[in-house]
Coordinates of C-alpha atoms and ligand atoms in Angstrom, one line a residue:
X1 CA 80.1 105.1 93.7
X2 CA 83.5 106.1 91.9
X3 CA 86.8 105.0 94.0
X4 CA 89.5 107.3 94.3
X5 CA 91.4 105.0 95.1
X6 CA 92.3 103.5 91.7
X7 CA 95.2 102.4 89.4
X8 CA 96.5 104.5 86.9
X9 CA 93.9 106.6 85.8
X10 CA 93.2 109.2 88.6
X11 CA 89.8 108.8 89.1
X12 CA 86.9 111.4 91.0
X13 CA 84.7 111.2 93.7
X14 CA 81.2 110.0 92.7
X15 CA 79.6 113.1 94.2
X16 CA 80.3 115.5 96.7
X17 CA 78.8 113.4 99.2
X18 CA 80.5 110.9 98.3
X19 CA 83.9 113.5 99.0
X20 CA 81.9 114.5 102.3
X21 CA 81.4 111.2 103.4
X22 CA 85.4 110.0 103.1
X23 CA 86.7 113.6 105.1
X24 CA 84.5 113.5 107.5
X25 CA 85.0 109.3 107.8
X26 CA 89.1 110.9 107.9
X27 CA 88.1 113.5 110.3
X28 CA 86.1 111.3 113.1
X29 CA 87.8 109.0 115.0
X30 CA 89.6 108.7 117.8
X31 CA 90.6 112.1 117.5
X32 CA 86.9 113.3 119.0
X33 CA 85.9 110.6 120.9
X34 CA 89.6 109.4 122.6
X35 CA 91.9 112.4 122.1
X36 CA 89.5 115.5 122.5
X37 CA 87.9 114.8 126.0
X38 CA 91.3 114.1 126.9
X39 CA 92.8 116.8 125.9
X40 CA 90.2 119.1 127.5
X41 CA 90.6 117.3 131.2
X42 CA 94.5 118.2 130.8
X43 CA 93.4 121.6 129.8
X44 CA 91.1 122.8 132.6
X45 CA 87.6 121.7 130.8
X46 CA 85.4 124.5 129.4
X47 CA 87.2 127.1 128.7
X48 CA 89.7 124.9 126.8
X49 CA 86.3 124.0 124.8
X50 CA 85.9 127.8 124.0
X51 CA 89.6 128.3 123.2
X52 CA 88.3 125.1 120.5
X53 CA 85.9 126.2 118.8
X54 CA 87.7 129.6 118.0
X55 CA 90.2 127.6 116.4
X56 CA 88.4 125.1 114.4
X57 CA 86.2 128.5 113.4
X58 CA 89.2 130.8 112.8
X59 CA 92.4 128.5 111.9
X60 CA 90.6 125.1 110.4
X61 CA 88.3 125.9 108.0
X62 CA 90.1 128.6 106.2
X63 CA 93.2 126.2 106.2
X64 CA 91.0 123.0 105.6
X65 CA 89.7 125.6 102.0
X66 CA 93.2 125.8 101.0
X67 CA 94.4 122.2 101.5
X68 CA 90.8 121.7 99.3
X69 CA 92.0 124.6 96.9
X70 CA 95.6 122.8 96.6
X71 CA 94.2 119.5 96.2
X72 CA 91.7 119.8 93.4
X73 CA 93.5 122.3 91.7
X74 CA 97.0 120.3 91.2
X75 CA 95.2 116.6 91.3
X76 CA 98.1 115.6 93.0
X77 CA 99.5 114.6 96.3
X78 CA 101.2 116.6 98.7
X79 CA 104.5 116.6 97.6
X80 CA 103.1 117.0 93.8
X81 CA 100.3 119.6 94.7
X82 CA 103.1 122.3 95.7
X83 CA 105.1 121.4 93.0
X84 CA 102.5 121.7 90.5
X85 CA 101.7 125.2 91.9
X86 CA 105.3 126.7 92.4
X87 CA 107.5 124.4 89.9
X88 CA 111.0 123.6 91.0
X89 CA 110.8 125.5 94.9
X90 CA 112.0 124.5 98.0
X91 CA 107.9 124.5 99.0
X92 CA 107.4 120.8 97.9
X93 CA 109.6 120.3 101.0
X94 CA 106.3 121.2 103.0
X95 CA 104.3 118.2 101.4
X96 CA 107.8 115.9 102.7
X97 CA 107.2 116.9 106.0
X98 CA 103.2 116.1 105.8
X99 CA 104.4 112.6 104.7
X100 CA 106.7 112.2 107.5
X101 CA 104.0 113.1 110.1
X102 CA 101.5 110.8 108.4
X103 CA 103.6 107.9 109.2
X104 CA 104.7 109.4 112.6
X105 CA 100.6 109.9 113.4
X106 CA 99.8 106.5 111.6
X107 CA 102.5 104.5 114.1
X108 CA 101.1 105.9 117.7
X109 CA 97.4 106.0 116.4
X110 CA 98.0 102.3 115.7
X111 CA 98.7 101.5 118.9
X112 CA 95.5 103.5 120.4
X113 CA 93.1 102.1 118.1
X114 CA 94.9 98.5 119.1
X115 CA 93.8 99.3 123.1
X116 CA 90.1 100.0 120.9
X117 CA 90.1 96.6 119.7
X118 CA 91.4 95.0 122.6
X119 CA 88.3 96.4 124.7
X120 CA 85.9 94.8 122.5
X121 CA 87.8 91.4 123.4
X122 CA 88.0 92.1 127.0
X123 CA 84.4 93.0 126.9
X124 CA 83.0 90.2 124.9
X125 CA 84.8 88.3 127.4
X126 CA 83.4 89.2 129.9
X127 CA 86.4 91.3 131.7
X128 CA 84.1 93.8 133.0
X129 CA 81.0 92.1 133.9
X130 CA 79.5 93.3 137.2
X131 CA 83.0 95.3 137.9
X132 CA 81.6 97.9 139.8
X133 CA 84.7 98.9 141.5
X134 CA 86.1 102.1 139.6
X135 CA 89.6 101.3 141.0
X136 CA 89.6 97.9 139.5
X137 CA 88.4 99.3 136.1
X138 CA 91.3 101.8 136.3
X139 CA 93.5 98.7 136.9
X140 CA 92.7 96.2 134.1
X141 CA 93.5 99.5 131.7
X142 CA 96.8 99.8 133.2
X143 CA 97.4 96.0 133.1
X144 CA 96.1 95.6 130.0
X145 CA 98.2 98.8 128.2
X146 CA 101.2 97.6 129.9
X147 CA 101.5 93.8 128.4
X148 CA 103.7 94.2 125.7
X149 CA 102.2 91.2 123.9
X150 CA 98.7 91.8 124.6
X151 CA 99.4 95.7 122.8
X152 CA 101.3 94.8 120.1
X153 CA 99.2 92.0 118.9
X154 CA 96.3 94.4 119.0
X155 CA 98.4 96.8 117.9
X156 CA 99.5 94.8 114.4
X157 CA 96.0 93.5 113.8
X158 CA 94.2 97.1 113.4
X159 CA 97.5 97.7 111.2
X160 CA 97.4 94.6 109.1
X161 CA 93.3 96.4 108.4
X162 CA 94.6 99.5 107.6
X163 CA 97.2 98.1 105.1
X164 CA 93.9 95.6 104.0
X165 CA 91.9 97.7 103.5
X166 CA 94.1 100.6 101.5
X167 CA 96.1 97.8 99.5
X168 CA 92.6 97.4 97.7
X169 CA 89.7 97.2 99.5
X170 CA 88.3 100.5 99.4
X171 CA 86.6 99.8 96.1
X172 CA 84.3 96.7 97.6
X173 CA 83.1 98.5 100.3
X174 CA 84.3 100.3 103.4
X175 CA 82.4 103.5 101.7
X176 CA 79.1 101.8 101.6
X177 CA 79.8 100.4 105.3
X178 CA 80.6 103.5 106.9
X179 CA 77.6 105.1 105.6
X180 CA 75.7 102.9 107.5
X181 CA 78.1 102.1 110.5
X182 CA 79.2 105.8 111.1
X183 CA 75.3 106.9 112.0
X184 CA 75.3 104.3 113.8
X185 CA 78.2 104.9 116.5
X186 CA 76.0 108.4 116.2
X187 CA 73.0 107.0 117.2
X188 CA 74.8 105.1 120.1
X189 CA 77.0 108.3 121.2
X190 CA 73.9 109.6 121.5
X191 CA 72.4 107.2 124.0
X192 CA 75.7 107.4 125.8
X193 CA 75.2 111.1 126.3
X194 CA 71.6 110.2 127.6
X195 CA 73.1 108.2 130.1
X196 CA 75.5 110.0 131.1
X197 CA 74.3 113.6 131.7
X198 CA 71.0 111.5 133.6
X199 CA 73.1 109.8 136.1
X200 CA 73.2 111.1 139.7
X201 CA 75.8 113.8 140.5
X202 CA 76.0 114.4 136.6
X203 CA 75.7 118.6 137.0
X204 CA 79.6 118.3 138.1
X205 CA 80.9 117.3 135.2
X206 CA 78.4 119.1 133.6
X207 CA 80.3 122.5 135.0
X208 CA 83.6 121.3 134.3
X209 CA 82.7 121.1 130.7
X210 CA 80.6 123.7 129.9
X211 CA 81.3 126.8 132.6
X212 CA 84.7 128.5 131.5
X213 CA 87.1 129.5 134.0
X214 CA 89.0 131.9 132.0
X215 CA 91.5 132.4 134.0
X216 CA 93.0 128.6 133.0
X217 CA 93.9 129.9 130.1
X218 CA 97.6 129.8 129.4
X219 CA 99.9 129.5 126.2
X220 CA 99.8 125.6 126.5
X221 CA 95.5 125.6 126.6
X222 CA 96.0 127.7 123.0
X223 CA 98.9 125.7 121.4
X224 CA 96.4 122.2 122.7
X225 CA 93.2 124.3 121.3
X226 CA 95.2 124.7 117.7
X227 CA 96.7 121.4 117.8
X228 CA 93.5 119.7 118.4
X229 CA 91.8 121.5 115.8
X230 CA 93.9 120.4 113.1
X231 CA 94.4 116.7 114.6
X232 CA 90.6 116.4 114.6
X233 CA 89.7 118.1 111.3
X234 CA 92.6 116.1 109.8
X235 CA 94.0 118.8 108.2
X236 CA 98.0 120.5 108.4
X237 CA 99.7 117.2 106.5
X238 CA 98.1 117.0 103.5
X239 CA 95.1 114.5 104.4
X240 CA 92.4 116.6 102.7
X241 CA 95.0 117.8 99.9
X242 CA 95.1 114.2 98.9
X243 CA 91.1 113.5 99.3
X244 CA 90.4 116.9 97.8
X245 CA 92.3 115.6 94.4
X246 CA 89.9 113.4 93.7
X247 CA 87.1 116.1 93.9
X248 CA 85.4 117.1 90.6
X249 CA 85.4 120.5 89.5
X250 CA 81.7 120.4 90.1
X251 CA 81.3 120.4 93.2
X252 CA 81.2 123.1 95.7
X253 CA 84.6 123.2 97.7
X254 CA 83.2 125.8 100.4
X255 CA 80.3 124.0 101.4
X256 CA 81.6 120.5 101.4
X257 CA 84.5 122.1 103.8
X258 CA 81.7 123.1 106.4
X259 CA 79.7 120.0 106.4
X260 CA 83.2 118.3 107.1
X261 CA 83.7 120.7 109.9
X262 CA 79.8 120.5 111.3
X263 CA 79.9 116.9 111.7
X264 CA 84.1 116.6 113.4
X265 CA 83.1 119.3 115.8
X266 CA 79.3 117.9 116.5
X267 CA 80.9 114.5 117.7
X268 CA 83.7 115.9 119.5
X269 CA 81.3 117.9 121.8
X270 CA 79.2 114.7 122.0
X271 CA 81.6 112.7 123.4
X272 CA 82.8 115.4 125.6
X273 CA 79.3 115.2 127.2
X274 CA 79.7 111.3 127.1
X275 CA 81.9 111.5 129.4
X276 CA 82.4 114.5 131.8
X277 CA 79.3 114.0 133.4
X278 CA 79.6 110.4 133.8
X279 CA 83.6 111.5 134.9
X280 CA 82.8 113.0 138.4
X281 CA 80.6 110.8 139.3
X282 CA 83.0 107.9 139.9
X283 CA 85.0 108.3 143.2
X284 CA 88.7 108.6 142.3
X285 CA 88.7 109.1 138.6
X286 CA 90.6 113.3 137.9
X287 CA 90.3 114.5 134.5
X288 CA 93.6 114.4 134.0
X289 CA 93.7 111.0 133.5
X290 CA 95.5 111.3 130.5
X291 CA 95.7 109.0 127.3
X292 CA 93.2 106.0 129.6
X293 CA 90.8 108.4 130.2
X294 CA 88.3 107.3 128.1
X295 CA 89.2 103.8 128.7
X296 CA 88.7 104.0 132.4
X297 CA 85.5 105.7 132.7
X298 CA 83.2 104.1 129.9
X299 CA 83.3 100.5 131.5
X300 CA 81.8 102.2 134.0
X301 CA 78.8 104.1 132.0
X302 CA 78.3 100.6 130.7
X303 CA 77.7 99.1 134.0
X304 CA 75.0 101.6 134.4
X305 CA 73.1 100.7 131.1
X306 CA 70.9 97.4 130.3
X307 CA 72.8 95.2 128.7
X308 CA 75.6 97.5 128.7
X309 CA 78.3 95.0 127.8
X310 CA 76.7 94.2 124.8
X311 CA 76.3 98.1 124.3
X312 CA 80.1 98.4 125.6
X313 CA 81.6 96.0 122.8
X314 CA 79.0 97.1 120.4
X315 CA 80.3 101.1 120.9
X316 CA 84.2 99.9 121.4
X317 CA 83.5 98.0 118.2
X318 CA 81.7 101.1 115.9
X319 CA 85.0 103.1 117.7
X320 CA 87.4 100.8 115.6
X321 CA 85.7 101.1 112.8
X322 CA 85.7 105.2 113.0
X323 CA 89.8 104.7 113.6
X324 CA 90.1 102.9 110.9
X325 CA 88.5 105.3 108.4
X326 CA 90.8 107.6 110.4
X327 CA 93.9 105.8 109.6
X328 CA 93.0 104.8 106.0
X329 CA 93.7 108.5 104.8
X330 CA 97.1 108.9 106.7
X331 CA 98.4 106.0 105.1
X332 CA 96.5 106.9 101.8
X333 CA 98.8 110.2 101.5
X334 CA 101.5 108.4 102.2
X335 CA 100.6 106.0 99.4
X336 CA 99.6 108.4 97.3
X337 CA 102.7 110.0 97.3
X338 CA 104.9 106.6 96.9
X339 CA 103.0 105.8 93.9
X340 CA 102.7 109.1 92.2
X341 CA 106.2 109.9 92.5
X342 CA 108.3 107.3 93.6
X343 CA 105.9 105.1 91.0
X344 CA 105.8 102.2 93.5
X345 CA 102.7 100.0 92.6
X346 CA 100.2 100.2 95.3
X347 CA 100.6 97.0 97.0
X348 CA 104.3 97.6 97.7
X349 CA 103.5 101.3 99.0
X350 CA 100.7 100.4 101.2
X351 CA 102.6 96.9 102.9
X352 CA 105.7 98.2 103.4
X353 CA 104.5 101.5 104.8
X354 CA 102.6 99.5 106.9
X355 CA 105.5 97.5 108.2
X356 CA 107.4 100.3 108.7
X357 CA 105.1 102.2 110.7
X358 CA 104.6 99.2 112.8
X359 CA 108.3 98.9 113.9
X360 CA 108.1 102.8 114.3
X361 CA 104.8 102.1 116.9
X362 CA 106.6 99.7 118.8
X363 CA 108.2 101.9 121.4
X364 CA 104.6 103.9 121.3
X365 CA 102.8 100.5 122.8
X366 CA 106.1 99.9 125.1
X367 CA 105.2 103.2 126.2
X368 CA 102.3 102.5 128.6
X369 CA 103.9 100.7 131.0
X370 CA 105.6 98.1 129.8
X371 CA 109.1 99.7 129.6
X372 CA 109.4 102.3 132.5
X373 CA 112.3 104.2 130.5
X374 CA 109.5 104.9 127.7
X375 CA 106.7 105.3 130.1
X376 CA 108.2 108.2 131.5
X377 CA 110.4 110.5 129.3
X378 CA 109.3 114.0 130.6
X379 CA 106.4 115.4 132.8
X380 CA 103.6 117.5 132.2
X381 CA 99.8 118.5 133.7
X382 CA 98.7 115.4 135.3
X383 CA 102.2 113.2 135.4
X384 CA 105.1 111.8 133.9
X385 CA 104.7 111.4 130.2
X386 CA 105.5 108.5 127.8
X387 CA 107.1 108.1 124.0
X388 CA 103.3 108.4 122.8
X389 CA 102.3 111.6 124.4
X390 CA 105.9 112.9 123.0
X391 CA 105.0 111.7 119.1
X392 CA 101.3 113.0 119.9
X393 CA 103.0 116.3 121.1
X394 CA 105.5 116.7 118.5
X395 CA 104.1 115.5 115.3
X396 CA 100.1 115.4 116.1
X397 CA 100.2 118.9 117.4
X398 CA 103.3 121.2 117.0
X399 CA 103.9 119.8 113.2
X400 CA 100.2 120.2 112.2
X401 CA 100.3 123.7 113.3
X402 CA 103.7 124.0 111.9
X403 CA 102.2 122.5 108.1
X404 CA 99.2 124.5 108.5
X405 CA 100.7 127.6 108.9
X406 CA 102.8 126.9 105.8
X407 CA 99.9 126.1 103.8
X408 CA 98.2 129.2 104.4
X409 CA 101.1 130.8 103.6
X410 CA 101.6 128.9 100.4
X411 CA 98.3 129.6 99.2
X412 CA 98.1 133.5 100.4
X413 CA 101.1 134.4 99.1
X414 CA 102.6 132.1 96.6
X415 CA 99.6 130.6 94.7
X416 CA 97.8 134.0 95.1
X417 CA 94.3 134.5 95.9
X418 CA 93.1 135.6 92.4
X419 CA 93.7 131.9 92.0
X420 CA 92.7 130.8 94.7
X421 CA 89.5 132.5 94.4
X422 CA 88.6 130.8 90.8
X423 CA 89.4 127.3 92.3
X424 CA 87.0 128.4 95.1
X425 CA 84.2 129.7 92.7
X426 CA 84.0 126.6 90.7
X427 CA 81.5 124.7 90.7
X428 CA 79.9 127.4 93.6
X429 CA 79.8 130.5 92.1
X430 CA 80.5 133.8 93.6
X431 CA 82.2 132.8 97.3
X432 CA 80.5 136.0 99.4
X433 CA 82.9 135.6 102.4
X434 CA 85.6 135.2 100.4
X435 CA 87.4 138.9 101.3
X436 CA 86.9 137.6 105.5
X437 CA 88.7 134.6 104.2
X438 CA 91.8 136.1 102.1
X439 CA 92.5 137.9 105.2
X440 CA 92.2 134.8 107.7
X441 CA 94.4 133.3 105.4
X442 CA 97.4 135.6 104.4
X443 CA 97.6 137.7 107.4
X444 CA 95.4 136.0 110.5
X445 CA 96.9 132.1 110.1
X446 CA 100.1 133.0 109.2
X447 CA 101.0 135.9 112.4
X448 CA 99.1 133.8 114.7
X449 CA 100.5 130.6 114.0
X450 CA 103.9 131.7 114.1
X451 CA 103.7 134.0 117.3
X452 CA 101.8 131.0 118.8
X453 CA 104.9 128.6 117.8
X454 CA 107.5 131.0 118.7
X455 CA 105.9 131.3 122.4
X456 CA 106.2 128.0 122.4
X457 CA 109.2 126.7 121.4
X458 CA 110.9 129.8 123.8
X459 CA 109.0 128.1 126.4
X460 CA 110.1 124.5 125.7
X461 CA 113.2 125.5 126.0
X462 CA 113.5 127.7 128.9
X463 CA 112.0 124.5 130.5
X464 CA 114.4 121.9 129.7
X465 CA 117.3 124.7 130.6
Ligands
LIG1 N1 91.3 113.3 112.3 C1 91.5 112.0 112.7 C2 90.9 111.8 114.1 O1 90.3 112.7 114.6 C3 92.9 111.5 112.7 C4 93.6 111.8 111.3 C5 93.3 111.2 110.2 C6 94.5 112.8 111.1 N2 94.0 111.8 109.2 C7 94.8 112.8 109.7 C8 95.1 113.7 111.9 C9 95.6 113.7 109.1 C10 96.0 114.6 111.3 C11 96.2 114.6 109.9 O2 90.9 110.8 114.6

């Protein structure tokens, strides 16, 4: 299978599965199985879930088409796609900020996907064995995320793979490994799910999830909704831009798009039921738990399950693997764009990003606990909040939205959609849909996106006045 991740010579994508395969290894991760379900116990549960889909429907894939459109058509990154298309405008600016929120999204991911790996030591070693107390489940998170050491060790290991992995690696084999690795933390979110919605006081969770209360629904549920959208589907920074360069002009842009979007959204919802269910069953837990959530109520699933600790480090283990797919295209664009413009070679780009990012996470991982000025900058739904909900808040949700608006924008109104349109058409044919799309894109993005914003920063401020 070709490599896109070459020298000099700018190579293509095998196939379009091959295409499919690397977005949708960029678009799961901890983003559906850590970040959605908490995100939708902040947000009031199931009508936060319909808010969702709208968005991933209405906003993600006719912005995920463009960032496709802009990618394959300039076979460039970011920064070079929208100076490709509009020569010599300010609108490269937008591909600089994509850049910056890459390595703003790469630093605090980091330290998430470090917590991942450190689970699959604390379970291998036995941390959890016959724990059946909730409470003390709850508090070997909280001791665990608040050890400096412990987190930044963790922290600089699932880095150090990143960088490995990026630096070179791609080539030998991460793309035949996650085709078999990625069904397989399917397969086992699947028997989680069984578990789960079959335990005893189950049909609780089960309502918080999947019976809307649309009265919840407020101008944060909607800016959340959008935020998550474009955090899961990995698009408003220039992720899929850069993966869609490498796509040939063979292939059929529209329907690789969807089958990105089919499989995000299927394990999202998966790991939703995962875990609301299992959720109310546990005396204590709230789903507000926040950024632990996850963290505190699978050891507990696991306890419920033959050899469930096996399962436990086996699932925690398949999750790492997921995040690291996941943080191989945000440093990737940043990468890409140090070495097509900047003409760095690709080990300097990729280890010195790497090392930057890593100073950048620190106060992230100090944020958990371990430095009570970080833990607790501002407060929101369920608590005081920390340096890495405020990077999560500002970069992996208001500056997606922000760079996805622009986007659409760009390609509605600058690029033109008699362009567009031919990029879309190759290698499809006629796109029937494609007059619902233009106006998604140049009227429907942009004015929601930007009343949405507007809302919100008014209210943000208000608030702090
Ligand atoms: N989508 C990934 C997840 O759900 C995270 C991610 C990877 C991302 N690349 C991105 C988010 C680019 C935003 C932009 O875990």
């Amino acid at each position: 299978m070709a490599s896109p991740h070459g020298g000099a010579k700018r190579e293509i994508w095998g196939s379009k599965f091959a295409f499919v395969l690397a977005a949708a290894g960029s678009a799961v991760g901890l983003g559906n199985i850590w970040r959605f379900p908490t995100t939708v116990g902040e947000n009031g549960g199931a009508a936060f879930v319909v808010i969702y889909l709208l968005c991933v429907l209405v906003v993600g894939l006719p912005v995920m088409l463009c960032e496709l459109i802009l990618g394959r058509r300039s076979k460039r990154n970011p920064v070079g796609a929208f100076e490709h298309v509009a020569p010599g405008s300010p609108w490269k600016a937008v591909g600089g900020v994509g850049v910056v929120t890459g390595l703003a999204i790469l630093s605090y991911y980091s330290v998430v996907a470090g917590w991942t790996l450190g689970y699959v030591y604390k379970i291998v070693a036995g941390h959890f064995s016959g724990e059946t107390d909730p409470e003390a489940v709850a508090g070997q998170f909280g001791d665990f995320v608040s050890s400096p050491l412990a987190v930044i060790v963790c922290t600089t290991l699932f880095m150090g793979l990143t960088v490995t992995v990026v630096a070179g690696g791609v080539r030998s084999g991460i793309e035949r490994w996650t085709k078999i690795l990625m069904p397989l933390l399917f397969f086992m979110l699947v028997l989680l799910v069984l578990r789960s919605v079959t335990l005893e006081g189950a049909s609780e969770g089960l309502r918080f999830y999947l019976e809307p209360d649309l009265s919840q629904i407020t101008l944060s549920t909607v800016i959340a909704a959008l935020g998550q959208a474009f955090f899961s589907l990995s698009l408003g920074m220039g992720a899929i831009i850069t993966y869609g360069s490498y796509i040939s002009k063979k292939d059929d842009l529209v329907s690789a798009g969807i089958m990105v979007l089919i499989a995000d959204t299927t394990v999202a919802l998966m790991a939703g039921f995962a875990i609301f269910p299992a959720l109310f069953t546990v005396e204590g837990l709230e789903p507000t738990a926040g950024a632990g959530l996850i963290f505190v109520v699978l050891p507990n699933v696991f306890n419920q399950i033959p050899l469930g600790m096996l399962f436990g480090a086996l699932f925690f283990g398949l999750l790492c693997i997921a995040a690291l797919t996941s943080t191989v295209s945000l440093l990737e664009v940043v990468a890409a764009y140090l070495i097509d413009e900047r003409k760095w070679s690709r080990l300097k780009a990729t280890t010195l990003t790497g090392l930057f990012c890593l100073v950048l996470a620190i106060p992230s991982a100090l944020s958990t606990g371990a430095s009570s000025t970080l833990s607790a900058l501002y407060r929101a739904e369920g608590g005081s909040k920390g340096f890495l909900d405020l990077m999560d808040l500002v970069f992996g949700n208001v500056l997606l939205v922000v760079g996805g608006m622009l986007i659409a924008v760009f390609v509605g109104w600058r690029m033109g959609l008699g362009e567009a349109r031919k990029e879309l058409e190759e290698g499809r044919g006629r796109f029937s849909l494609f007059s619902l799309w233009a106006v998604l894109v140049k009227y429907v993005c942009p004015l929601a996106l930007l009343a949405l914003l507007a809302q919100f920063v008014i209210t943000t401020i208000r608030s702090l006045g």
